[in-house]
Amino acid sequence: MTHLPTFLWIVSISVFAVTLVFIYGIRRFWPFGLGADKADGVRKIQSTPILRVGGLALAAAFTACFYAYTFAPETPNANSVGVSFALLGLSLFLVGFIDDLFSLSALLKFVAQAVVGVGAYLADMRIEVISSPFGDGSIHLGNFAIIVTVIWFVAIPNLINLIDGMDGLAGGVGLFLSLTLGGIGLLSGNPFLATMGMGFAGGLAAFLIFNFPPAKIYMGDGGAYLIGYFIAATSLITSNKGSVTGPLLVVALGLGFPILDTALTVTRRALSGMPIMGADAQHLHHRLLTLGFSKRTILLILYGIFATLGLLGLAVYLIQGYALPVVAAIVIFGAFIGLKIIGLPHNFAEAKLLFQDMIATRKDVRYAYALAQVLQHDLERVPSADAFWGKLLIALGKLNITPATENLGKRECSPDQSHIVLFPVSENLVWHLGCRKSNLRHNQWDRIIRCFHLIVITGIEKWGAPPKKLGLREVNHDEHPQDSVTKICRQTI
């Protein structure tokens, strides 16, 4: 055991170097015909296409870690792990990598993830017994063990993929969880868990050098799936076969931010009538951007949160029954403070009001989204820009929305417009829209208009600057200071 820490340093540095070499090779020799991520002006705002095949470098790091384990010093508590661990991880990576290149259907990806979950169960990476963290007592899952295990292997990769919407975010989550799981392996005398955790952390650290804002390469779905699989699988590899409560609690804490973000996102989309699996720019990290923070500052703040959650996770693992209530109180208190800072409901009264607002506009939002989907298809069929923008005006008219042709810095309303909405389309473009009299409030109109955000950006990208009659204006920072634009963004969940 005395030689294991030294061995882990060697592995981490070696995997770090291997990952750097692979990333350099990918960026130097990969053709841009496939696997390049272009800006959409909403969630992706890079000026040039960026490769999203960085998962190849992470796959190399993953393989290098597994190979390095064959040289690990033996310990009395070492457990044998078959090659199935590596094969299952690389298989799930391959599914995501193919999706990065050619786009697979959601059903096919789900089936592939479920198959990997079944394979993990057959390879003894399973959740069979859930022990009480407060002492004696446990729940034996019996025949439900395979179902719970499959759900675990489907949920974690998708959770990592869902938060991969900001440079360095998913990689940061993986880095701190890898360090935490590696620490558990070192403390429990599990050389495989220690080697994989510390080694993969080295690979992720190298990747983040190129993925830190502004990113030079993306991990893609392949990389996100691999990180998710790594977290899901290694958390089930413990010295106590079947009983995995401690590591599960550690992972749940480490993924606290992504879990909260996912829960809020799913709830928001379900209540507002938007597709649950759709994409938007309303995640927690997007909201932090509206507060005026730079991407790097936001990422450093989140890394501090991830590191804190990792340390709390280790505390729960080491002194489960005593630490859990204290850790739970800290996490809940921190979550409420965070929600308050970014302008989201943090008490029952505010949550109730927001719920009523979203239900009141649900039909209008669904209708607006359907109209936007039709426009998305029209974009490929209309013969000219005038025809497309004309269709957009007709769609807005069906929702009692008319473009404001004057520069309405003070949001003055004409007789037939009860609301003037200044919707920020991009950093330098604001959409001036008048909404006719109704019982809807300003933030409700904002939620409806947001359905057309992507289609407007796509139309501008294809046809160039839109006509003035559409109400799109360059930002005048004297009349539209940044905080006024931000306020619009923060009012909508």
Coordinates of C-alpha atoms in Angstrom, one line a residue:
M1 CA 0.0 0.0 0.0
T2 CA 2.9 2.3 0.6
H3 CA 3.8 2.3 -3.1
L4 CA 0.2 3.0 -4.4
P5 CA 0.3 6.9 -4.0
T6 CA 3.5 7.1 -6.0
F7 CA 2.0 4.8 -8.6
L8 CA -1.1 7.0 -8.9
W9 CA 1.0 10.1 -9.5
I10 CA 2.9 8.3 -12.3
V11 CA -0.4 7.2 -13.8
S12 CA -2.0 10.6 -13.6
I13 CA 0.9 12.3 -15.3
S14 CA 1.2 9.7 -18.0
V15 CA -2.5 9.8 -18.8
F16 CA -2.3 13.6 -18.8
A17 CA 0.5 13.4 -21.4
V18 CA -1.4 10.8 -23.5
T19 CA -4.5 13.0 -23.6
L20 CA -2.5 16.1 -24.7
V21 CA -1.0 14.2 -27.5
F22 CA -4.3 12.9 -28.7
I23 CA -5.9 16.3 -28.6
Y24 CA -3.1 17.8 -30.5
G25 CA -3.4 15.1 -33.1
I26 CA -7.1 15.5 -33.4
R27 CA -6.9 19.3 -33.8
R28 CA -4.0 19.0 -36.3
F29 CA -5.2 16.2 -38.6
W30 CA -9.0 15.9 -38.2
P31 CA -10.9 17.1 -41.3
F32 CA -13.7 19.6 -40.6
G33 CA -16.1 17.8 -42.9
L34 CA -17.6 15.8 -40.0
G35 CA -17.8 16.5 -36.3
A36 CA -17.6 20.3 -36.4
D37 CA -20.0 22.3 -34.1
K38 CA -21.3 25.5 -35.7
A39 CA -22.7 28.5 -33.9
D40 CA -26.5 28.8 -33.6
G41 CA -26.5 32.2 -31.9
V42 CA -28.5 30.9 -28.9
R43 CA -26.7 28.2 -27.0
K44 CA -23.6 28.1 -29.2
I45 CA -22.0 31.5 -29.9
Q46 CA -18.5 30.6 -31.1
S47 CA -17.3 32.6 -34.1
T48 CA -15.8 29.6 -35.9
P49 CA -16.7 25.9 -36.1
I50 CA -15.2 23.9 -33.3
L51 CA -14.6 20.1 -33.3
R52 CA -16.8 18.1 -31.1
V53 CA -14.8 14.9 -31.3
G54 CA -12.7 15.5 -28.2
G55 CA -14.2 12.4 -26.7
L56 CA -11.6 10.5 -28.7
A57 CA -8.9 11.9 -26.4
L58 CA -11.0 11.0 -23.3
A59 CA -11.5 7.4 -24.7
A60 CA -7.7 7.2 -25.0
A61 CA -7.3 8.4 -21.4
F62 CA -9.9 5.9 -20.3
T63 CA -8.1 3.0 -22.1
A64 CA -4.7 4.2 -20.7
C65 CA -6.1 4.1 -17.2
F66 CA -7.4 0.6 -17.6
Y67 CA -4.1 -0.6 -19.0
A68 CA -2.2 1.1 -16.2
Y69 CA -4.2 -0.8 -13.6
T70 CA -2.4 -4.0 -14.7
F71 CA 0.8 -2.6 -13.2
A72 CA -0.9 -1.5 -9.9
P73 CA 0.6 -2.7 -6.6
E74 CA -1.6 -5.5 -5.2
T75 CA -3.4 -4.9 -1.9
P76 CA -5.3 -7.3 0.4
N77 CA -8.6 -5.7 -0.6
A78 CA -8.1 -5.7 -4.3
N79 CA -11.0 -6.9 -6.3
S80 CA -10.7 -8.4 -9.8
V81 CA -12.3 -6.3 -12.6
G82 CA -12.8 -7.9 -16.0
V83 CA -12.1 -6.4 -19.4
S84 CA -15.9 -6.0 -19.7
F85 CA -15.6 -2.7 -17.7
A86 CA -13.5 -1.2 -20.5
L87 CA -15.5 -2.7 -23.3
L88 CA -18.8 -1.4 -22.0
G89 CA -17.4 2.1 -21.5
L90 CA -15.9 2.2 -25.0
S91 CA -19.1 0.8 -26.5
L92 CA -21.2 3.6 -24.9
F93 CA -18.6 6.2 -26.1
L94 CA -18.8 4.8 -29.6
V95 CA -22.6 5.3 -29.6
G96 CA -22.2 9.0 -28.6
F97 CA -19.3 9.4 -31.1
I98 CA -21.4 8.1 -34.0
D99 CA -24.1 10.5 -32.9
D100 CA -21.6 13.4 -33.0
L101 CA -20.8 12.5 -36.6
F102 CA -24.1 11.4 -38.1
S103 CA -26.9 12.1 -35.5
L104 CA -28.7 9.0 -34.1
S105 CA -32.3 8.9 -33.0
A106 CA -33.1 9.4 -29.3
L107 CA -34.7 5.9 -29.2
L108 CA -31.6 4.2 -30.6
K109 CA -29.3 5.9 -28.1
F110 CA -31.6 5.0 -25.2
V111 CA -31.7 1.3 -26.3
A112 CA -27.9 1.3 -26.5
Q113 CA -27.6 2.8 -23.0
A114 CA -30.0 0.2 -21.6
V115 CA -28.0 -2.6 -23.2
V116 CA -24.8 -1.2 -21.6
G117 CA -26.7 -1.1 -18.3
V118 CA -27.7 -4.8 -18.6
G119 CA -24.1 -5.7 -19.6
A120 CA -22.9 -3.9 -16.5
Y121 CA -25.3 -5.8 -14.3
L122 CA -24.0 -9.1 -15.8
A123 CA -20.5 -8.0 -15.2
D124 CA -21.2 -7.6 -11.4
M125 CA -21.5 -3.8 -11.5
R126 CA -24.9 -3.7 -10.0
I127 CA -27.0 -2.2 -7.2
E128 CA -28.3 -5.1 -5.2
V129 CA -28.3 -3.9 -1.6
I130 CA -29.0 -0.4 -0.3
S131 CA -27.8 -0.1 3.3
S132 CA -28.9 2.5 5.8
P133 CA -26.3 5.3 6.1
F134 CA -27.3 5.7 9.8
G135 CA -26.4 2.2 11.0
D136 CA -28.0 -1.3 10.8
G137 CA -30.6 -2.2 8.2
S138 CA -30.6 -2.6 4.5
I139 CA -32.9 -3.1 1.5
H140 CA -32.3 -6.1 -0.8
L141 CA -33.6 -5.2 -4.2
G142 CA -33.9 -8.8 -5.5
N143 CA -35.3 -8.9 -9.0
F144 CA -35.5 -5.2 -9.1
A145 CA -31.7 -4.9 -8.9
I146 CA -31.3 -5.1 -12.7
I147 CA -34.0 -2.4 -13.3
V148 CA -32.3 0.0 -10.8
T149 CA -28.9 -0.7 -12.3
V150 CA -30.1 0.0 -15.8
I151 CA -31.7 3.2 -14.7
W152 CA -28.4 4.2 -13.1
F153 CA -26.4 3.6 -16.2
V154 CA -28.9 5.4 -18.4
A155 CA -29.4 8.4 -16.1
I156 CA -25.9 9.4 -15.2
P157 CA -24.5 9.6 -18.8
N158 CA -27.6 11.6 -19.9
L159 CA -27.2 13.9 -16.9
I160 CA -23.6 14.7 -17.9
N161 CA -24.6 15.2 -21.5
L162 CA -27.4 17.5 -20.5
I163 CA -25.1 19.9 -18.6
D164 CA -22.5 19.9 -21.4
G165 CA -23.8 23.3 -22.7
M166 CA -21.0 25.5 -21.4
D167 CA -17.2 25.3 -22.0
G168 CA -15.5 23.3 -19.3
L169 CA -18.7 22.5 -17.3
A170 CA -19.1 18.7 -17.9
G171 CA -15.4 18.2 -17.9
G172 CA -15.2 20.0 -14.5
V173 CA -17.9 17.8 -13.0
G174 CA -16.1 14.7 -14.2
L175 CA -12.7 15.9 -12.9
F176 CA -13.9 16.5 -9.4
L177 CA -15.9 13.3 -9.2
S178 CA -13.0 11.4 -10.6
L179 CA -10.7 12.8 -7.8
T180 CA -13.4 12.0 -5.2
L181 CA -13.8 8.4 -6.4
G182 CA -10.1 8.0 -6.7
G183 CA -9.7 9.2 -3.1
I184 CA -12.3 6.7 -1.9
G185 CA -10.3 4.0 -3.7
L186 CA -7.1 5.1 -2.0
L187 CA -8.7 5.2 1.4
S188 CA -10.5 1.9 1.1
G189 CA -7.5 0.0 -0.4
N190 CA -9.1 -0.5 -3.8
P191 CA -6.3 -0.1 -6.4
F192 CA -8.7 -0.3 -9.4
L193 CA -10.9 2.5 -8.2
A194 CA -7.9 4.6 -7.1
T195 CA -6.1 4.0 -10.5
M196 CA -9.1 4.7 -12.6
G197 CA -10.1 7.8 -10.6
M198 CA -6.8 9.5 -10.4
G199 CA -5.7 8.5 -13.9
F200 CA -9.0 9.7 -15.5
A201 CA -8.7 12.9 -13.5
G202 CA -5.3 13.5 -15.2
G203 CA -6.9 13.0 -18.6
L204 CA -9.8 15.4 -17.8
A205 CA -7.3 18.0 -16.6
A206 CA -5.5 17.8 -19.9
F207 CA -8.8 18.0 -21.8
L208 CA -9.9 21.1 -19.8
I209 CA -6.8 23.0 -21.0
F210 CA -8.4 23.0 -24.5
N211 CA -12.0 23.1 -23.3
F212 CA -11.7 26.0 -20.8
P213 CA -13.5 29.1 -22.2
P214 CA -13.1 29.9 -25.0
A215 CA -13.0 26.2 -25.9
K216 CA -10.8 25.0 -28.7
I217 CA -12.4 21.5 -28.8
Y218 CA -15.6 19.9 -27.4
M219 CA -16.1 16.5 -25.9
G220 CA -19.3 15.8 -27.8
D221 CA -21.9 13.2 -26.8
G222 CA -19.2 10.5 -27.0
G223 CA -17.1 12.2 -24.3
A224 CA -20.1 13.1 -22.1
Y225 CA -21.4 9.5 -22.3
L226 CA -18.0 8.1 -21.4
I227 CA -17.7 10.4 -18.4
G228 CA -21.2 9.4 -17.3
Y229 CA -20.4 5.7 -17.7
F230 CA -17.1 6.1 -15.8
I231 CA -18.9 7.8 -12.8
A232 CA -21.8 5.2 -12.9
A233 CA -19.5 2.2 -13.1
T234 CA -16.7 3.1 -10.8
S235 CA -19.1 4.1 -8.1
L236 CA -20.4 0.5 -8.1
I237 CA -16.9 -1.0 -7.8
T238 CA -16.3 -1.3 -4.0
S239 CA -14.7 -3.7 -1.7
N240 CA -18.2 -4.7 -0.3
K241 CA -19.9 -6.5 -3.2
G242 CA -23.5 -5.4 -3.7
S243 CA -23.7 -2.8 -0.9
V244 CA -22.9 0.5 -2.6
T245 CA -24.8 3.1 -0.4
G246 CA -21.6 5.1 0.4
P247 CA -20.4 5.6 -3.1
L248 CA -23.9 6.3 -4.4
L249 CA -24.3 9.1 -1.8
V250 CA -20.9 10.4 -2.9
V251 CA -22.0 10.5 -6.5
A252 CA -25.3 12.0 -5.7
L253 CA -23.6 14.8 -3.8
G254 CA -21.0 15.3 -6.5
L255 CA -23.7 15.6 -9.1
G256 CA -25.8 18.0 -6.9
F257 CA -25.5 20.9 -9.3
P258 CA -26.3 18.9 -12.5
I259 CA -29.2 17.2 -10.6
L260 CA -30.7 20.5 -9.5
D261 CA -30.2 22.0 -13.0
T262 CA -31.9 18.9 -14.6
A263 CA -34.8 18.9 -12.2
L264 CA -35.5 22.6 -12.8
T265 CA -35.1 22.2 -16.6
V266 CA -37.5 19.3 -16.8
T267 CA -40.0 21.0 -14.6
R268 CA -39.8 24.2 -16.5
R269 CA -40.2 22.6 -19.9
A270 CA -43.0 20.3 -18.7
L271 CA -45.1 23.1 -17.1
S272 CA -44.6 25.5 -20.0
G273 CA -45.5 23.0 -22.7
M274 CA -42.0 22.8 -24.3
P275 CA -40.5 19.4 -25.2
I276 CA -38.7 18.0 -22.2
M277 CA -35.7 16.7 -24.3
G278 CA -35.5 20.0 -26.3
A279 CA -32.6 22.4 -26.1
D280 CA -32.6 26.0 -24.8
A281 CA -30.4 28.6 -23.2
Q282 CA -32.2 28.6 -19.8
H283 CA -29.9 26.4 -17.7
L284 CA -28.5 27.6 -14.4
H285 CA -25.1 28.5 -16.0
H286 CA -26.9 30.5 -18.7
R287 CA -28.7 32.5 -15.9
L288 CA -25.3 33.3 -14.3
L289 CA -24.3 34.8 -17.6
T290 CA -27.3 37.2 -17.4
L291 CA -25.9 38.5 -14.1
G292 CA -22.9 39.9 -16.0
F293 CA -20.3 37.3 -15.0
S294 CA -17.8 36.1 -17.7
K295 CA -17.8 32.4 -18.6
R296 CA -14.4 31.9 -16.9
T297 CA -15.7 33.5 -13.7
I298 CA -18.8 31.4 -13.7
L299 CA -16.7 28.3 -14.3
L300 CA -14.4 29.0 -11.4
I301 CA -17.4 29.6 -9.2
L302 CA -18.9 26.3 -10.2
Y303 CA -15.6 24.5 -9.8
G304 CA -15.5 25.8 -6.2
I305 CA -19.0 24.3 -5.7
F306 CA -17.9 21.0 -7.3
A307 CA -14.9 20.8 -5.0
T308 CA -17.0 21.6 -1.9
L309 CA -19.5 18.9 -2.9
G310 CA -16.7 16.4 -3.4
L311 CA -15.3 17.1 0.0
L312 CA -18.7 16.7 1.6
G313 CA -19.1 13.5 -0.3
L314 CA -15.9 12.1 1.2
A315 CA -17.1 13.2 4.6
V316 CA -20.4 11.2 4.1
Y317 CA -18.4 8.2 2.9
L318 CA -16.0 8.2 5.9
I319 CA -18.6 9.0 8.7
Q320 CA -21.9 8.3 7.0
G321 CA -24.4 8.4 9.8
Y322 CA -22.9 11.4 11.6
A323 CA -22.1 13.6 8.6
L324 CA -25.2 13.0 6.5
P325 CA -27.7 15.3 8.4
V326 CA -25.1 18.1 8.5
V327 CA -24.1 17.7 4.9
A328 CA -27.8 17.6 3.8
A329 CA -28.5 20.9 5.7
I330 CA -25.5 22.6 4.1
V331 CA -26.5 21.5 0.6
I332 CA -30.2 22.5 1.0
F333 CA -29.2 25.9 2.5
G334 CA -26.7 26.5 -0.3
A335 CA -29.3 25.6 -3.0
F336 CA -31.8 28.1 -1.6
I337 CA -29.2 30.8 -1.5
G338 CA -28.1 30.0 -5.1
L339 CA -31.7 30.1 -6.4
K340 CA -32.2 33.5 -4.7
I341 CA -29.1 35.0 -6.2
I342 CA -29.9 34.0 -9.8
G343 CA -33.5 35.2 -9.4
L344 CA -35.4 31.8 -9.3
P345 CA -38.2 31.0 -6.8
H346 CA -36.7 30.1 -3.4
N347 CA -39.9 30.0 -1.3
F348 CA -43.4 28.5 -1.6
A349 CA -45.1 31.8 -2.4
E350 CA -42.8 32.6 -5.4
A351 CA -42.9 29.0 -6.6
K352 CA -46.8 29.0 -6.5
L353 CA -46.9 32.3 -8.5
L354 CA -44.5 31.1 -11.1
F355 CA -46.4 27.8 -11.4
Q356 CA -49.7 29.7 -12.1
D357 CA -47.9 31.9 -14.6
M358 CA -46.6 29.0 -16.5
I359 CA -49.9 27.1 -16.5
A360 CA -51.7 30.2 -17.7
T361 CA -49.4 30.5 -20.8
R362 CA -49.0 26.8 -21.5
K363 CA -51.4 26.7 -24.5
D364 CA -50.0 29.8 -26.0
V365 CA -46.4 28.5 -25.6
R366 CA -47.3 25.2 -27.2
Y367 CA -49.0 27.0 -30.1
A368 CA -46.0 29.3 -30.5
Y369 CA -43.6 26.4 -30.4
A370 CA -45.7 24.6 -33.1
L371 CA -45.6 27.7 -35.3
A372 CA -41.9 28.0 -34.8
Q373 CA -41.4 24.3 -35.9
V374 CA -43.4 25.0 -39.1
L375 CA -41.2 28.0 -39.8
Q376 CA -38.1 25.8 -39.2
H377 CA -39.4 23.6 -42.1
D378 CA -40.3 26.6 -44.2
L379 CA -36.8 27.9 -43.9
E380 CA -35.6 25.1 -46.3
R381 CA -38.5 25.6 -48.7
V382 CA -39.3 29.3 -49.1
P383 CA -37.8 30.9 -52.3
S384 CA -36.6 34.2 -50.7
A385 CA -35.9 36.1 -47.5
D386 CA -39.0 38.3 -48.0
A387 CA -41.2 35.2 -48.1
F388 CA -39.6 33.7 -45.0
W389 CA -39.8 36.9 -42.9
G390 CA -43.4 37.4 -44.2
K391 CA -44.3 34.0 -42.8
L392 CA -42.7 34.9 -39.5
L393 CA -44.9 38.1 -39.3
I394 CA -48.0 36.0 -40.0
A395 CA -47.1 33.6 -37.2
L396 CA -46.5 36.4 -34.8
G397 CA -49.9 37.9 -35.8
K398 CA -51.7 34.7 -34.8
L399 CA -50.4 35.3 -31.3
N400 CA -51.4 39.0 -31.2
I401 CA -47.8 40.1 -31.5
T402 CA -46.7 42.9 -33.8
P403 CA -43.2 44.2 -34.4
A404 CA -42.6 47.7 -33.0
T405 CA -41.1 49.7 -35.8
E406 CA -39.9 52.6 -33.6
N407 CA -36.9 52.4 -31.3
L408 CA -38.8 51.9 -28.0
G409 CA -36.1 52.4 -25.4
K410 CA -38.7 53.5 -22.8
R411 CA -41.2 50.7 -23.6
E412 CA -44.0 53.1 -24.5
C413 CA -47.1 51.4 -25.6
S414 CA -49.3 52.3 -28.6
P415 CA -53.1 52.2 -28.2
D416 CA -53.3 48.6 -29.5
Q417 CA -50.3 47.3 -27.6
S418 CA -50.6 46.6 -23.9
H419 CA -47.0 45.4 -23.6
I420 CA -43.7 46.3 -25.2
V421 CA -41.2 43.5 -25.0
L422 CA -37.5 44.1 -25.6
F423 CA -36.3 40.5 -26.2
P424 CA -32.5 40.1 -26.4
V425 CA -31.8 38.0 -29.5
S426 CA -28.0 38.3 -29.2
E427 CA -25.4 40.5 -27.5
N428 CA -25.9 43.2 -30.1
L429 CA -29.5 42.6 -31.3
V430 CA -32.8 43.3 -29.5
W431 CA -36.3 42.4 -30.8
H432 CA -38.8 45.2 -30.2
L433 CA -42.3 43.6 -30.1
G434 CA -45.7 45.0 -29.1
C435 CA -48.2 42.5 -27.6
R436 CA -51.9 43.4 -27.8
K437 CA -54.1 43.8 -24.8
S438 CA -54.7 40.6 -22.9
N439 CA -54.5 39.3 -19.4
L440 CA -50.9 38.2 -19.8
R441 CA -48.0 39.8 -18.0
H442 CA -44.7 40.9 -19.4
N443 CA -42.7 37.8 -18.4
Q444 CA -45.5 35.6 -19.8
W445 CA -45.1 37.3 -23.2
D446 CA -41.4 36.9 -22.9
R447 CA -41.9 33.1 -22.5
I448 CA -44.0 33.0 -25.7
I449 CA -41.6 35.0 -27.8
R450 CA -38.7 32.9 -26.7
C451 CA -40.1 30.0 -28.9
F452 CA -39.1 32.0 -32.0
H453 CA -35.6 32.8 -30.8
L454 CA -33.7 30.1 -32.6
I455 CA -35.7 30.4 -35.8
V456 CA -34.9 34.1 -36.0
I457 CA -31.2 33.4 -35.4
T458 CA -31.2 30.7 -38.1
G459 CA -33.0 33.0 -40.5
I460 CA -30.5 35.8 -40.0
E461 CA -27.7 33.3 -40.5
K462 CA -29.2 32.2 -43.9
W463 CA -30.7 35.3 -45.2
G464 CA -28.6 38.1 -43.6
A465 CA -30.0 41.2 -41.9
P466 CA -33.8 41.1 -41.6
P467 CA -36.0 44.0 -42.8
K468 CA -36.7 46.8 -40.3
K469 CA -40.4 46.0 -40.3
L470 CA -39.5 43.0 -38.2
G471 CA -38.6 45.2 -35.2
L472 CA -35.0 43.9 -34.8
R473 CA -32.7 46.7 -33.7
E474 CA -29.0 47.0 -32.9
V475 CA -28.4 47.4 -29.1
N476 CA -28.1 51.1 -28.1
H477 CA -26.3 50.8 -24.8
D478 CA -27.4 54.3 -23.8
E479 CA -31.1 53.4 -24.1
H480 CA -30.8 49.7 -23.4
P481 CA -28.2 49.2 -20.7
Q482 CA -27.1 45.7 -20.0
D483 CA -29.0 45.4 -16.8
S484 CA -32.4 46.1 -18.5
V485 CA -31.8 43.3 -21.0
T486 CA -30.7 41.0 -18.2
K487 CA -33.8 41.7 -16.3
I488 CA -35.9 40.3 -19.1
C489 CA -33.9 37.1 -19.1
R490 CA -34.1 36.6 -15.4
Q491 CA -37.9 37.0 -15.2
T492 CA -38.6 33.8 -17.1
I493 CA -37.8 30.3 -15.8

